[in-house]
mmCIF file of C-alpha atoms and ligand atoms in Angstrom:
data_model
loop_
_atom_site.group_PDB
_atom_site.id
_atom_site.type_symbol
_atom_site.label_atom_id
_atom_site.label_comp_id
_atom_site.label_asym_id
_atom_site.label_seq_id
_atom_site.Cartn_x
_atom_site.Cartn_y
_atom_site.Cartn_z
ATOM 1 C CA MET A 1 -8.800 -12.577 31.360
ATOM 2 C CA LYS A 2 -9.696 -12.921 35.020
ATOM 3 C CA TYR A 3 -10.007 -9.704 37.074
ATOM 4 C CA GLY A 4 -9.686 -9.569 41.084
ATOM 5 C CA ASN A 5 -6.494 -10.091 42.592
ATOM 6 C CA SER A 6 -5.853 -13.317 44.085
ATOM 7 C CA GLY A 7 -2.490 -12.312 45.816
ATOM 8 C CA LEU A 8 0.611 -11.626 44.303
ATOM 9 C CA GLN A 9 1.932 -14.447 42.048
ATOM 10 C CA GLY A 10 5.499 -15.400 41.058
ATOM 11 C CA VAL A 11 6.479 -15.269 37.465
ATOM 12 C CA GLN A 12 8.804 -18.068 35.447
ATOM 13 C CA LEU A 13 9.734 -17.940 31.634
ATOM 14 C CA THR A 14 9.410 -21.520 30.496
ATOM 15 C CA GLY A 15 9.945 -21.598 26.989
ATOM 16 C CA VAL A 16 11.705 -19.635 24.262
ATOM 17 C CA GLY A 17 11.517 -19.950 19.962
ATOM 18 C CA LYS A 18 12.962 -18.123 17.339
ATOM 19 C CA ALA A 19 12.166 -17.772 13.326
ATOM 20 C CA VAL A 20 13.919 -15.832 10.467
ATOM 21 C CA PRO A 21 13.489 -15.545 6.945
ATOM 22 C CA GLU A 22 15.462 -18.152 4.684
ATOM 23 C CA PHE A 23 16.826 -15.482 2.767
ATOM 24 C CA CYS A 24 20.578 -14.441 3.800
ATOM 25 C CA LEU A 25 22.145 -11.541 2.577
ATOM 26 C CA THR A 26 25.438 -11.061 3.111
ATOM 27 C CA ASN A 27 27.860 -8.238 3.486
ATOM 28 C CA ASP A 28 29.696 -8.880 0.376
ATOM 29 C CA GLN A 29 26.110 -9.383 -1.573
ATOM 30 C CA PHE A 30 25.316 -5.737 -0.445
ATOM 31 C CA ALA A 31 28.344 -4.410 -1.938
ATOM 32 C CA GLN A 32 27.507 -5.434 -5.117
ATOM 33 C CA VAL A 33 24.599 -3.162 -5.054
ATOM 34 C CA ILE A 34 25.610 -0.042 -3.073
ATOM 35 C CA ASP A 35 29.018 1.730 -2.444
ATOM 36 C CA THR A 36 29.700 -0.496 0.933
ATOM 37 C CA SER A 37 32.029 -3.355 1.787
ATOM 38 C CA ASP A 38 32.368 -6.266 4.417
ATOM 39 C CA GLU A 39 35.132 -4.698 5.935
ATOM 40 C CA TRP A 40 33.230 -1.585 6.612
ATOM 41 C CA ILE A 41 30.241 -2.848 8.013
ATOM 42 C CA TYR A 42 31.974 -5.798 10.131
ATOM 43 C CA THR A 43 34.631 -3.461 11.472
ATOM 44 C CA ARG A 44 32.035 -0.916 12.466
ATOM 45 C CA THR A 45 29.027 -2.951 13.548
ATOM 46 C CA GLY A 46 30.059 -6.821 13.701
ATOM 47 C CA ILE A 47 27.401 -7.671 11.245
ATOM 48 C CA LYS A 48 28.477 -10.148 8.340
ATOM 49 C CA GLU A 49 25.130 -10.974 6.977
ATOM 50 C CA ARG A 50 21.328 -10.220 7.459
ATOM 51 C CA ARG A 51 17.848 -12.083 6.806
ATOM 52 C CA VAL A 52 15.532 -10.601 4.479
ATOM 53 C CA LEU A 53 11.709 -11.363 4.016
ATOM 54 C CA ALA A 54 10.746 -13.089 0.857
ATOM 55 C CA LEU A 55 7.797 -11.068 -1.275
ATOM 56 C CA ASP A 56 5.485 -13.610 -0.064
ATOM 57 C CA GLU A 57 6.465 -13.821 3.522
ATOM 58 C CA THR A 58 5.192 -11.908 6.479
ATOM 59 C CA VAL A 59 6.059 -10.789 9.942
ATOM 60 C CA LEU A 60 3.235 -12.638 11.090
ATOM 61 C CA ASP A 61 4.570 -15.693 9.541
ATOM 62 C CA LEU A 62 7.750 -15.389 11.333
ATOM 63 C CA ALA A 63 5.705 -14.453 14.937
ATOM 64 C CA LEU A 64 3.844 -17.411 14.542
ATOM 65 C CA ARG A 65 6.386 -19.948 14.311
ATOM 66 C CA ALA A 66 8.612 -18.430 16.963
ATOM 67 C CA SER A 67 5.518 -18.366 19.088
ATOM 68 C CA GLN A 68 4.684 -22.443 17.881
ATOM 69 C CA GLN A 69 8.534 -23.272 19.125
ATOM 70 C CA ALA A 70 8.215 -21.490 22.461
ATOM 71 C CA LEU A 71 4.759 -23.181 23.303
ATOM 72 C CA ALA A 72 6.286 -26.427 22.485
ATOM 73 C CA GLN A 73 9.412 -26.083 24.662
ATOM 74 C CA ALA A 74 7.090 -24.845 27.469
ATOM 75 C CA GLY A 75 5.024 -28.049 26.802
ATOM 76 C CA LEU A 76 1.791 -26.164 26.569
ATOM 77 C CA VAL A 77 -0.944 -26.073 24.059
ATOM 78 C CA PRO A 78 -2.174 -22.469 22.649
ATOM 79 C CA GLU A 79 -5.526 -22.999 24.519
ATOM 80 C CA ASP A 80 -3.489 -22.749 27.861
ATOM 81 C CA LEU A 81 -2.505 -19.026 27.116
ATOM 82 C CA GLU A 82 -4.714 -16.138 28.439
ATOM 83 C CA MET A 83 -2.802 -13.435 26.734
ATOM 84 C CA VAL A 84 -0.796 -12.924 23.679
ATOM 85 C CA ILE A 85 1.354 -9.522 23.590
ATOM 86 C CA LEU A 86 3.257 -8.922 20.134
ATOM 87 C CA ALA A 87 6.156 -6.430 20.117
ATOM 88 C CA THR A 88 6.293 -5.010 16.833
ATOM 89 C CA SER A 89 6.829 -1.326 15.561
ATOM 90 C CA THR A 90 6.213 -3.113 11.785
ATOM 91 C CA PRO A 91 2.565 -4.764 11.960
ATOM 92 C CA GLU A 92 1.202 -6.067 9.354
ATOM 93 C CA ASP A 93 -1.823 -3.758 9.804
ATOM 94 C CA LEU A 94 -1.720 -0.431 11.901
ATOM 95 C CA PHE A 95 -4.701 -1.347 13.920
ATOM 96 C CA GLY A 96 -2.746 -4.521 15.501
ATOM 97 C CA THR A 97 -1.529 -7.682 14.296
ATOM 98 C CA ALA A 98 -1.640 -9.755 17.726
ATOM 99 C CA SER A 99 -4.830 -10.748 17.538
ATOM 100 C CA LEU A 100 -4.537 -12.410 14.262
ATOM 101 C CA LEU A 101 -1.525 -14.019 15.535
ATOM 102 C CA ALA A 102 -3.219 -15.372 18.485
ATOM 103 C CA THR A 103 -6.318 -16.678 16.010
ATOM 104 C CA ARG A 104 -3.636 -18.092 13.926
ATOM 105 C CA LEU A 105 -1.849 -19.743 16.929
ATOM 106 C CA GLY A 106 -5.316 -20.964 18.147
ATOM 107 C CA ALA A 107 -5.258 -19.440 21.290
ATOM 108 C CA THR A 108 -8.600 -19.209 21.481
ATOM 109 C CA ARG A 109 -8.970 -18.231 25.284
ATOM 110 C CA ALA A 110 -6.385 -15.576 24.935
ATOM 111 C CA PHE A 111 -6.650 -11.624 24.588
ATOM 112 C CA ALA A 112 -4.130 -9.996 22.501
ATOM 113 C CA PHE A 113 -2.536 -6.895 21.657
ATOM 114 C CA ASP A 114 0.344 -4.971 20.209
ATOM 115 C CA LEU A 115 3.071 -2.910 21.835
ATOM 116 C CA THR A 116 5.281 -0.741 20.092
ATOM 117 C CA ALA A 117 8.422 0.600 21.280
ATOM 118 C CA ALA A 118 10.700 -0.075 18.730
ATOM 119 C CA CYS A 119 13.806 -1.914 19.863
ATOM 120 C CA THR A 120 13.152 -2.027 23.440
ATOM 121 C CA GLY A 121 9.443 -3.538 22.808
ATOM 122 C CA PHE A 122 10.204 -7.046 23.827
ATOM 123 C CA VAL A 123 11.464 -6.022 27.207
ATOM 124 C CA PHE A 124 8.751 -3.448 28.046
ATOM 125 C CA ALA A 125 6.211 -6.426 26.500
ATOM 126 C CA LEU A 126 7.647 -8.947 28.903
ATOM 127 C CA ALA A 127 7.700 -6.330 32.003
ATOM 128 C CA THR A 128 3.618 -5.691 31.025
ATOM 129 C CA ALA A 129 2.975 -9.387 30.686
ATOM 130 C CA ALA A 130 4.602 -10.070 34.018
ATOM 131 C CA GLN A 131 2.451 -7.620 35.989
ATOM 132 C CA PHE A 132 -0.668 -9.301 34.831
ATOM 133 C CA ILE A 133 0.857 -12.504 35.962
ATOM 134 C CA ARG A 134 2.072 -11.172 39.161
ATOM 135 C CA THR A 135 -1.599 -9.764 40.379
ATOM 136 C CA GLY A 136 -3.022 -13.112 39.292
ATOM 137 C CA SER A 137 -5.283 -11.739 36.408
ATOM 138 C CA CYS A 138 -3.420 -14.143 33.870
ATOM 139 C CA GLY A 139 -1.625 -17.506 34.487
ATOM 140 C CA ARG A 140 -0.089 -17.916 31.151
ATOM 141 C CA ALA A 141 1.092 -15.356 28.847
ATOM 142 C CA LEU A 142 2.972 -15.569 25.409
ATOM 143 C CA VAL A 143 5.653 -12.439 24.761
ATOM 144 C CA VAL A 144 6.229 -12.154 20.965
ATOM 145 C CA ALA A 145 8.784 -9.806 19.268
ATOM 146 C CA ALA A 146 8.737 -9.716 15.807
ATOM 147 C CA ASP A 147 10.332 -6.824 13.243
ATOM 148 C CA GLY A 148 10.498 -6.494 9.438
ATOM 149 C CA LEU A 149 12.375 -3.379 8.916
ATOM 150 C CA THR A 150 13.902 -4.328 6.026
ATOM 151 C CA ARG A 151 10.525 -3.286 4.348
ATOM 152 C CA PHE A 152 11.132 0.394 6.071
ATOM 153 C CA MET A 153 14.704 0.970 4.490
ATOM 154 C CA ASP A 154 16.030 3.307 2.077
ATOM 155 C CA TRP A 155 18.045 1.043 0.441
ATOM 156 C CA ARG A 156 20.379 3.623 -1.397
ATOM 157 C CA ASP A 157 21.044 5.068 2.087
ATOM 158 C CA ARG A 158 24.130 3.091 2.750
ATOM 159 C CA SER A 159 24.419 4.547 6.334
ATOM 160 C CA THR A 160 21.442 2.639 7.551
ATOM 161 C CA CYS A 161 20.436 0.121 5.420
ATOM 162 C CA VAL A 162 23.244 -2.309 6.055
ATOM 163 C CA LEU A 163 22.419 -2.351 9.751
ATOM 164 C CA PHE A 164 19.073 -4.221 9.876
ATOM 165 C CA GLY A 165 17.576 -7.730 9.373
ATOM 166 C CA ASP A 166 14.114 -9.714 9.780
ATOM 167 C CA GLY A 167 13.368 -11.650 12.497
ATOM 168 C CA ALA A 168 11.222 -13.026 15.484
ATOM 169 C CA GLY A 169 11.420 -14.425 18.873
ATOM 170 C CA ALA A 170 9.020 -15.649 21.502
ATOM 171 C CA VAL A 171 8.886 -16.561 25.537
ATOM 172 C CA VAL A 172 6.202 -18.054 27.368
ATOM 173 C CA LEU A 173 5.746 -16.788 30.867
ATOM 174 C CA GLU A 174 3.421 -18.671 33.539
ATOM 175 C CA GLN A 175 2.595 -18.658 37.239
ATOM 176 C CA SER A 176 5.170 -19.886 39.491
ATOM 177 C CA PRO A 177 5.402 -20.566 43.590
ATOM 178 C CA VAL A 178 8.700 -18.626 43.536
ATOM 179 C CA ASP A 179 9.292 -15.389 41.473
ATOM 180 C CA GLN A 180 11.973 -15.484 38.643
ATOM 181 C CA ILE A 181 11.646 -12.226 37.670
ATOM 182 C CA LEU A 182 14.118 -10.232 40.207
ATOM 183 C CA GLY A 183 14.067 -6.403 39.293
ATOM 184 C CA MET A 184 13.335 -4.035 36.439
ATOM 185 C CA GLU A 185 13.967 -0.410 35.339
ATOM 186 C CA LEU A 186 12.021 0.848 32.317
ATOM 187 C CA ARG A 187 12.649 4.432 30.847
ATOM 188 C CA SER A 188 11.667 6.311 28.286
ATOM 189 C CA ASP A 189 12.191 9.957 27.053
ATOM 190 C CA GLY A 190 10.569 11.817 23.896
ATOM 191 C CA ARG A 191 12.663 14.459 23.817
ATOM 192 C CA ASN A 192 15.353 13.034 21.245
ATOM 193 C CA ALA A 193 12.676 11.172 19.496
ATOM 194 C CA GLY A 194 14.220 12.591 16.414
ATOM 195 C CA MET A 195 17.415 10.899 16.663
ATOM 196 C CA LEU A 196 15.805 7.535 15.097
ATOM 197 C CA ASN A 197 12.418 7.567 13.882
ATOM 198 C CA ILE A 198 10.300 5.878 11.076
ATOM 199 C CA ALA A 199 8.062 9.102 10.537
ATOM 200 C CA ALA A 200 4.517 9.263 9.222
ATOM 201 C CA SER A 201 3.710 11.795 6.479
ATOM 202 C CA GLY A 202 2.215 12.284 3.114
ATOM 203 C CA PRO A 203 0.942 14.938 0.753
ATOM 204 C CA GLU A 204 -2.316 17.408 0.941
ATOM 205 C CA VAL A 205 -5.057 15.995 -0.520
ATOM 206 C CA GLU A 206 -8.160 18.302 -1.188
ATOM 207 C CA ILE A 207 -11.463 16.765 -0.445
ATOM 208 C CA ARG A 208 -13.531 19.533 -1.171
ATOM 209 C CA GLU A 209 -12.878 23.356 -1.750
ATOM 210 C CA ASP A 210 -12.774 24.293 2.084
ATOM 211 C CA LEU A 211 -11.351 20.631 3.411
ATOM 212 C CA THR A 212 -7.975 19.608 2.796
ATOM 213 C CA ILE A 213 -6.398 16.558 4.366
ATOM 214 C CA ARG A 214 -3.276 14.736 4.695
ATOM 215 C CA GLN A 215 -2.867 11.358 3.177
ATOM 216 C CA ASN A 216 0.008 9.482 5.448
ATOM 217 C CA ALA A 217 2.689 6.886 4.643
ATOM 218 C CA TYR A 218 5.718 5.714 6.636
ATOM 219 C CA GLN A 219 8.817 7.030 5.539
ATOM 220 C CA PRO A 220 12.025 4.860 5.430
ATOM 221 C CA ILE A 221 13.971 5.095 8.638
ATOM 222 C CA SER A 222 16.180 7.726 9.864
ATOM 223 C CA MET A 223 18.671 7.591 12.551
ATOM 224 C CA ASN A 224 21.598 9.578 13.570
ATOM 225 C CA GLY A 225 23.963 6.737 14.262
ATOM 226 C CA ARG A 226 26.647 8.590 16.200
ATOM 227 C CA GLU A 227 23.923 9.950 18.720
ATOM 228 C CA VAL A 228 22.291 6.848 19.260
ATOM 229 C CA TYR A 229 25.532 5.284 19.931
ATOM 230 C CA ARG A 230 26.339 8.119 22.703
ATOM 231 C CA PHE A 231 22.554 7.380 24.021
ATOM 232 C CA ALA A 232 23.171 3.584 24.238
ATOM 233 C CA VAL A 233 26.448 3.500 25.767
ATOM 234 C CA THR A 234 25.275 6.014 29.142
ATOM 235 C CA ALA A 235 21.592 4.854 28.763
ATOM 236 C CA VAL A 236 22.215 0.934 29.075
ATOM 237 C CA PRO A 237 24.561 0.713 31.930
ATOM 238 C CA ASP A 238 22.392 2.819 33.813
ATOM 239 C CA VAL A 239 19.141 0.988 33.602
ATOM 240 C CA ILE A 240 20.948 -2.538 34.003
ATOM 241 C CA GLU A 241 22.670 -1.236 37.314
ATOM 242 C CA LYS A 242 19.282 0.074 38.742
ATOM 243 C CA ALA A 243 17.360 -2.927 38.027
ATOM 244 C CA LEU A 244 20.111 -5.394 39.575
ATOM 245 C CA HIS A 245 20.166 -2.909 42.479
ATOM 246 C CA ARG A 246 16.663 -3.493 42.815
ATOM 247 C CA ALA A 247 17.137 -7.253 42.730
ATOM 248 C CA ASP A 248 19.879 -6.854 45.339
ATOM 249 C CA ILE A 249 22.497 -8.457 42.691
ATOM 250 C CA ASP A 250 26.226 -7.758 41.966
ATOM 251 C CA PRO A 251 27.043 -7.474 37.983
ATOM 252 C CA HIS A 252 29.879 -9.583 38.460
ATOM 253 C CA THR A 253 27.389 -13.026 39.538
ATOM 254 C CA VAL A 254 25.831 -12.649 36.347
ATOM 255 C CA ARG A 255 26.955 -14.362 33.369
ATOM 256 C CA HIS A 256 24.684 -13.656 30.482
ATOM 257 C CA TYR A 257 23.523 -10.215 29.500
ATOM 258 C CA PHE A 258 21.141 -10.122 26.675
ATOM 259 C CA LEU A 259 21.178 -6.721 25.227
ATOM 260 C CA HIS A 260 19.562 -5.649 21.916
ATOM 261 C CA GLN A 261 21.791 -6.304 18.847
ATOM 262 C CA ALA A 262 22.342 -3.026 17.370
ATOM 263 C CA ASN A 263 26.031 -2.972 17.212
ATOM 264 C CA GLN A 264 28.844 -4.895 18.530
ATOM 265 C CA ARG A 265 30.858 -2.023 20.031
ATOM 266 C CA ILE A 266 27.513 -1.032 22.046
ATOM 267 C CA LEU A 267 27.772 -4.716 23.479
ATOM 268 C CA ASP A 268 31.601 -4.014 24.068
ATOM 269 C CA ALA A 269 31.323 -0.473 25.253
ATOM 270 C CA VAL A 270 28.318 -1.498 27.623
ATOM 271 C CA ALA A 271 30.735 -4.228 29.133
ATOM 272 C CA GLU A 272 33.276 -2.277 29.623
ATOM 273 C CA ARG A 273 31.105 0.299 31.579
ATOM 274 C CA LEU A 274 30.009 -2.286 33.886
ATOM 275 C CA GLY A 275 33.069 -3.875 34.445
ATOM 276 C CA VAL A 276 32.210 -7.520 33.297
ATOM 277 C CA PRO A 277 34.119 -9.428 30.455
ATOM 278 C CA ARG A 278 32.886 -9.175 27.024
ATOM 279 C CA GLU A 279 32.169 -12.805 27.399
ATOM 280 C CA CYS A 280 29.052 -12.684 29.132
ATOM 281 C CA PHE A 281 27.328 -10.140 26.584
ATOM 282 C CA PRO A 282 26.168 -13.009 23.832
ATOM 283 C CA SER A 283 25.988 -11.530 19.994
ATOM 284 C CA THR A 284 24.372 -12.810 17.445
ATOM 285 C CA LEU A 285 25.229 -9.517 15.263
ATOM 286 C CA ALA A 286 26.943 -11.491 12.779
ATOM 287 C CA HIS A 287 24.641 -13.518 11.204
ATOM 288 C CA TYR A 288 21.072 -11.538 11.949
ATOM 289 C CA ALA A 289 22.226 -7.776 12.527
ATOM 290 C CA ASN A 290 19.762 -5.842 14.240
ATOM 291 C CA THR A 291 16.019 -7.275 14.445
ATOM 292 C CA SER A 292 14.814 -4.745 16.261
ATOM 293 C CA ALA A 293 12.273 -6.064 19.155
ATOM 294 C CA ALA A 294 13.405 -9.648 18.024
ATOM 295 C CA SER A 295 16.889 -9.293 18.618
ATOM 296 C CA ILE A 296 16.947 -10.278 22.499
ATOM 297 C CA PRO A 297 14.587 -13.455 22.170
ATOM 298 C CA ILE A 298 16.197 -14.464 18.894
ATOM 299 C CA THR A 299 19.870 -14.374 20.941
ATOM 300 C CA MET A 300 18.543 -15.998 24.288
ATOM 301 C CA GLU A 301 16.730 -19.079 21.776
ATOM 302 C CA GLU A 302 20.347 -19.660 20.344
ATOM 303 C CA TRP A 303 22.092 -19.814 23.905
ATOM 304 C CA ILE A 304 19.471 -22.039 25.182
ATOM 305 C CA THR A 305 19.342 -24.237 22.450
ATOM 306 C CA GLN A 306 23.384 -24.590 22.630
ATOM 307 C CA GLY A 307 22.729 -25.098 26.449
ATOM 308 C CA LEU A 308 25.001 -22.196 27.110
ATOM 309 C CA LEU A 309 22.184 -21.063 29.281
ATOM 310 C CA GLN A 310 21.200 -23.514 31.903
ATOM 311 C CA PRO A 311 17.739 -23.432 33.728
ATOM 312 C CA SER A 312 17.893 -21.182 36.894
ATOM 313 C CA GLU A 313 20.680 -19.349 35.604
ATOM 314 C CA LEU A 314 20.794 -15.462 36.282
ATOM 315 C CA MET A 315 20.649 -13.399 33.110
ATOM 316 C CA VAL A 316 19.837 -9.788 32.405
ATOM 317 C CA LEU A 317 17.789 -8.814 29.349
ATOM 318 C CA ALA A 318 18.337 -4.799 28.210
ATOM 319 C CA GLY A 319 16.837 -3.362 25.425
ATOM 320 C CA PHE A 320 17.165 0.454 23.996
ATOM 321 C CA GLY A 321 15.847 2.062 20.682
ATOM 322 C CA ALA A 322 13.589 4.377 19.153
ATOM 323 C CA GLY A 323 11.286 6.577 21.615
ATOM 324 C CA LEU A 324 13.600 7.066 22.729
ATOM 325 C CA THR A 325 13.041 3.927 24.849
ATOM 326 C CA TRP A 326 15.145 1.894 27.182
ATOM 327 C CA GLY A 327 14.842 -0.868 30.258
ATOM 328 C CA ALA A 328 16.509 -3.503 31.632
ATOM 329 C CA VAL A 329 15.231 -6.811 33.430
ATOM 330 C CA VAL A 330 16.778 -9.179 36.106
ATOM 331 C CA CYS A 331 15.613 -12.767 35.841
ATOM 332 C CA ARG A 332 16.003 -16.618 36.122
ATOM 333 C CA TRP A 333 15.637 -18.528 33.026
ATOM 334 C CA GLY A 334 13.379 -21.956 32.856
ATOM 335 C CA ARG A 335 10.653 -23.714 34.809
ATOM 336 C CA VAL A 336 10.985 -24.028 38.617
ATOM 337 C CA ALA A 337 11.644 -27.536 39.840
HETATM 338 N N1 ACO B 401 29.567 1.776 3.981
HETATM 339 C C1 ACO B 401 30.700 2.475 3.848
HETATM 340 N N2 ACO B 401 30.511 3.977 4.150
HETATM 341 C C2 ACO B 401 29.749 4.148 5.110
HETATM 342 C C3 ACO B 401 28.575 3.254 5.246
HETATM 343 C C4 ACO B 401 28.804 2.014 4.646
HETATM 344 N N3 ACO B 401 27.603 1.007 4.924
HETATM 345 N N4 ACO B 401 27.736 4.264 5.618
HETATM 346 C C5 ACO B 401 28.253 5.138 6.044
HETATM 347 N N5 ACO B 401 29.686 5.020 5.278
HETATM 348 C C6 ACO B 401 30.676 6.285 5.452
HETATM 349 C C7 ACO B 401 29.890 7.918 5.585
HETATM 350 O O1 ACO B 401 29.437 8.301 4.293
HETATM 351 C C8 ACO B 401 31.024 8.652 6.115
HETATM 352 O O2 ACO B 401 31.917 9.004 5.196
HETATM 353 P P1 ACO B 401 32.581 10.557 5.327
HETATM 354 O O3 ACO B 401 33.263 10.505 6.357
HETATM 355 O O4 ACO B 401 33.285 10.484 3.679
HETATM 356 O O5 ACO B 401 31.381 11.277 5.091
HETATM 357 C C9 ACO B 401 31.674 7.721 7.112
HETATM 358 O O6 ACO B 401 31.282 6.075 6.512
HETATM 359 C C10 ACO B 401 31.287 7.788 8.344
HETATM 360 O O7 ACO B 401 30.079 7.785 8.701
HETATM 361 P P2 ACO B 401 29.493 7.887 9.978
HETATM 362 O O8 ACO B 401 27.865 7.707 10.123
HETATM 363 O O9 ACO B 401 30.048 8.847 10.728
HETATM 364 O O10 ACO B 401 29.935 6.366 10.604
HETATM 365 P P3 ACO B 401 30.200 6.090 11.984
HETATM 366 O O11 ACO B 401 31.846 5.770 12.538
HETATM 367 O O12 ACO B 401 29.419 6.708 13.066
HETATM 368 O O13 ACO B 401 29.458 4.527 12.078
HETATM 369 C C11 ACO B 401 27.180 3.469 12.745
HETATM 370 C C12 ACO B 401 28.309 4.278 11.887
HETATM 371 C C13 ACO B 401 27.985 2.047 12.421
HETATM 372 C C14 ACO B 401 25.951 3.246 12.235
HETATM 373 C C15 ACO B 401 27.755 4.142 13.975
HETATM 374 O O14 ACO B 401 27.359 5.326 13.885
HETATM 375 C C16 ACO B 401 26.973 3.302 15.483
HETATM 376 O O15 ACO B 401 27.657 2.262 15.587
HETATM 377 N N6 ACO B 401 26.146 3.895 15.870
HETATM 378 C C17 ACO B 401 25.134 3.161 16.917
HETATM 379 C C18 ACO B 401 23.537 3.400 16.359
HETATM 380 C C19 ACO B 401 23.152 1.697 15.665
HETATM 381 O O16 ACO B 401 23.777 0.657 16.029
HETATM 382 N N7 ACO B 401 22.046 1.993 15.634
HETATM 383 C C20 ACO B 401 21.215 0.753 15.088
HETATM 384 C C21 ACO B 401 19.923 0.870 14.694
HETATM 385 S S1 ACO B 401 19.304 1.687 16.336
HETATM 386 C C22 ACO B 401 18.783 0.847 17.539
HETATM 387 O O17 ACO B 401 18.979 -0.618 17.270
HETATM 388 C C23 ACO B 401 18.656 1.578 18.836
#
């Protein structure tokens, strides 16, 4: 990490990667163990199946694979990186998993830290890394988003456990002669934190007669689905419009809106509110469900790999989730020619 400002630099997005567990759990398989159906889940969410971490698999394993793919696409080696941010709400270690990720990757010159902002984590981490590059403190950064929320479910609660899957995505950012990040708007509001959370709590443990402590552990995810829906369909269009306004870009000129993949109905409602065709909102919900922070880079990777997003094309990345947190970034994909 260099300190000292060498003047404002541009930022470019030069590589993307994704990794998901092999094990696939379909709605029909779910219906064999809890009182639900493929019809209920698919019509309300757009989800058909999700990937679930195996017993011997970790979020770190997924993060590593996604990172290696992103670096290969950028044509970089791990030693080129100066910074690694891991956006996750489900770290392997509460003290942080990013430095272990950087070490496993071989990013020996990078400093690394975790960033927690639930399903908005990727957008906040991208925005954070971009600022380090802009100030000249850092030339090349890796932003990884990885979550294993299936490990934080109450598998008897059919209203939440059918919605989530596990996965990881990663993006490489580099200094650039032309700035490819054109506008952003980041928000948070703790007043409705209880709408969606994984609370820490636990039993009282008496250490001595005059000292009783609380021994915390994490509770399963708790969510008020209807309230989250209402929040998402008003807050997300608002930040997208503000970020586009900062970039001086008309919403109709953007062909790719990569939104956090929580629910197909939310994607459709945001498209309608912005007056943009639904086809401009890529969806990977059917195959991966809600992978929290990872859902945006996973979807980007699929579109880029299929040739549906070309270098220098405009895109909007928008996340929303617990905290509450939400935000949007307007940028162009790919290395500047
Ligand atoms: N299968 C069958 N029935 C179910 C299931 C299920 N998996 N889950 C709930 N139900 C039942 C309920 O018990 C209820 O039955 P009742 O009327 O007899 O009491 C009925 O279905 C309706 O339940 P609601 O929770 O009111 O269902 P709703 O129509 O609101 O749909 C959903 C729930 C899909 C979660 C919806 O609220 C939603 O889309 N919310 C958006 C939030 C979201 O997508 N969250 C994902 C994570 S958050 C994030 O990433 C930011």
